[in-house]
Amino acid sequence: MRYLRGRKGRSQQQLADQLGITRTRYSKYEYGMAEPPIELLIKIARYYGVTIDDIISVDLYRVS
């Protein structure tokens, strides 16, 4: 998720605001310290224009 966020040129705070969550919460998802609920995972995937499968199972550094 960090890679995708960087490609969009957004800060964690900007993305958290867009998703309606705190920056701390988003940071935990980005660094693998917590997993987002499915509803939020759907929002994140739509925001980045990728599938949920891409987010959770693909090394996006190698794909892009």
mmCIF file of C-alpha atoms in Angstrom:
data_model
loop_
_atom_site.group_PDB
_atom_site.id
_atom_site.type_symbol
_atom_site.label_atom_id
_atom_site.label_comp_id
_atom_site.label_asym_id
_atom_site.label_seq_id
_atom_site.Cartn_x
_atom_site.Cartn_y
_atom_site.Cartn_z
ATOM 1 C CA MET A 1 0.000 0.000 0.000
ATOM 2 C CA ARG A 2 2.901 2.332 0.654
ATOM 3 C CA TYR A 3 4.064 1.885 -2.928
ATOM 4 C CA LEU A 4 0.600 2.636 -4.298
ATOM 5 C CA ARG A 5 0.234 5.687 -2.075
ATOM 6 C CA GLY A 6 3.586 6.977 -3.277
ATOM 7 C CA ARG A 7 2.525 6.572 -6.897
ATOM 8 C CA LYS A 8 -0.523 8.716 -6.164
ATOM 9 C CA GLY A 9 1.689 11.311 -4.487
ATOM 10 C CA ARG A 10 -0.404 11.300 -1.319
ATOM 11 C CA SER A 11 0.554 11.456 2.334
ATOM 12 C CA GLN A 12 -0.806 8.972 4.839
ATOM 13 C CA GLN A 13 -2.910 11.792 6.290
ATOM 14 C CA GLN A 14 -4.441 12.666 2.920
ATOM 15 C CA LEU A 15 -5.354 9.074 2.237
ATOM 16 C CA ALA A 16 -6.691 8.509 5.739
ATOM 17 C CA ASP A 17 -8.884 11.603 5.352
ATOM 18 C CA GLN A 18 -10.147 10.295 2.001
ATOM 19 C CA LEU A 19 -11.029 6.953 3.612
ATOM 20 C CA GLY A 20 -12.554 8.497 6.724
ATOM 21 C CA ILE A 21 -10.092 6.961 9.184
ATOM 22 C CA THR A 22 -7.215 8.258 11.303
ATOM 23 C CA ARG A 23 -3.665 8.446 9.976
ATOM 24 C CA THR A 24 -2.523 6.124 12.748
ATOM 25 C CA ARG A 25 -5.052 3.505 11.698
ATOM 26 C CA TYR A 26 -4.053 3.778 8.038
ATOM 27 C CA SER A 27 -0.376 3.536 8.983
ATOM 28 C CA LYS A 28 -1.003 0.247 10.793
ATOM 29 C CA TYR A 29 -2.568 -1.193 7.634
ATOM 30 C CA GLU A 30 0.237 0.074 5.437
ATOM 31 C CA TYR A 31 2.962 -1.422 7.608
ATOM 32 C CA GLY A 32 1.176 -4.731 8.205
ATOM 33 C CA MET A 33 0.531 -4.142 11.892
ATOM 34 C CA ALA A 34 -3.218 -4.609 11.379
ATOM 35 C CA GLU A 35 -5.554 -5.724 8.621
ATOM 36 C CA PRO A 36 -8.370 -3.517 7.352
ATOM 37 C CA PRO A 37 -11.937 -4.813 7.456
ATOM 38 C CA ILE A 38 -13.279 -5.932 4.090
ATOM 39 C CA GLU A 39 -15.401 -2.785 3.650
ATOM 40 C CA LEU A 40 -12.319 -0.600 3.997
ATOM 41 C CA LEU A 41 -10.233 -2.908 1.834
ATOM 42 C CA ILE A 42 -12.791 -2.434 -0.942
ATOM 43 C CA LYS A 43 -12.501 1.372 -0.620
ATOM 44 C CA ILE A 44 -8.714 1.180 -0.703
ATOM 45 C CA ALA A 45 -8.692 -1.052 -3.790
ATOM 46 C CA ARG A 46 -11.119 1.252 -5.603
ATOM 47 C CA TYR A 47 -9.089 4.314 -4.654
ATOM 48 C CA TYR A 48 -5.912 2.817 -6.099
ATOM 49 C CA GLY A 49 -7.649 1.219 -9.087
ATOM 50 C CA VAL A 50 -6.450 -2.291 -8.248
ATOM 51 C CA THR A 51 -8.112 -5.468 -7.058
ATOM 52 C CA ILE A 52 -8.208 -6.599 -3.452
ATOM 53 C CA ASP A 53 -6.189 -9.608 -4.560
ATOM 54 C CA ASP A 54 -3.478 -7.272 -5.857
ATOM 55 C CA ILE A 55 -3.268 -5.540 -2.498
ATOM 56 C CA ILE A 56 -3.091 -8.655 -0.373
ATOM 57 C CA SER A 57 -1.176 -11.143 -2.497
ATOM 58 C CA VAL A 58 0.961 -9.423 -5.125
ATOM 59 C CA ASP A 59 4.328 -7.755 -4.687
ATOM 60 C CA LEU A 60 3.368 -4.527 -6.434
ATOM 61 C CA TYR A 61 6.979 -3.380 -6.663
ATOM 62 C CA ARG A 62 7.570 -6.200 -9.144
ATOM 63 C CA VAL A 63 4.366 -5.683 -11.125
ATOM 64 C CA SER A 64 4.580 -1.932 -11.737
#
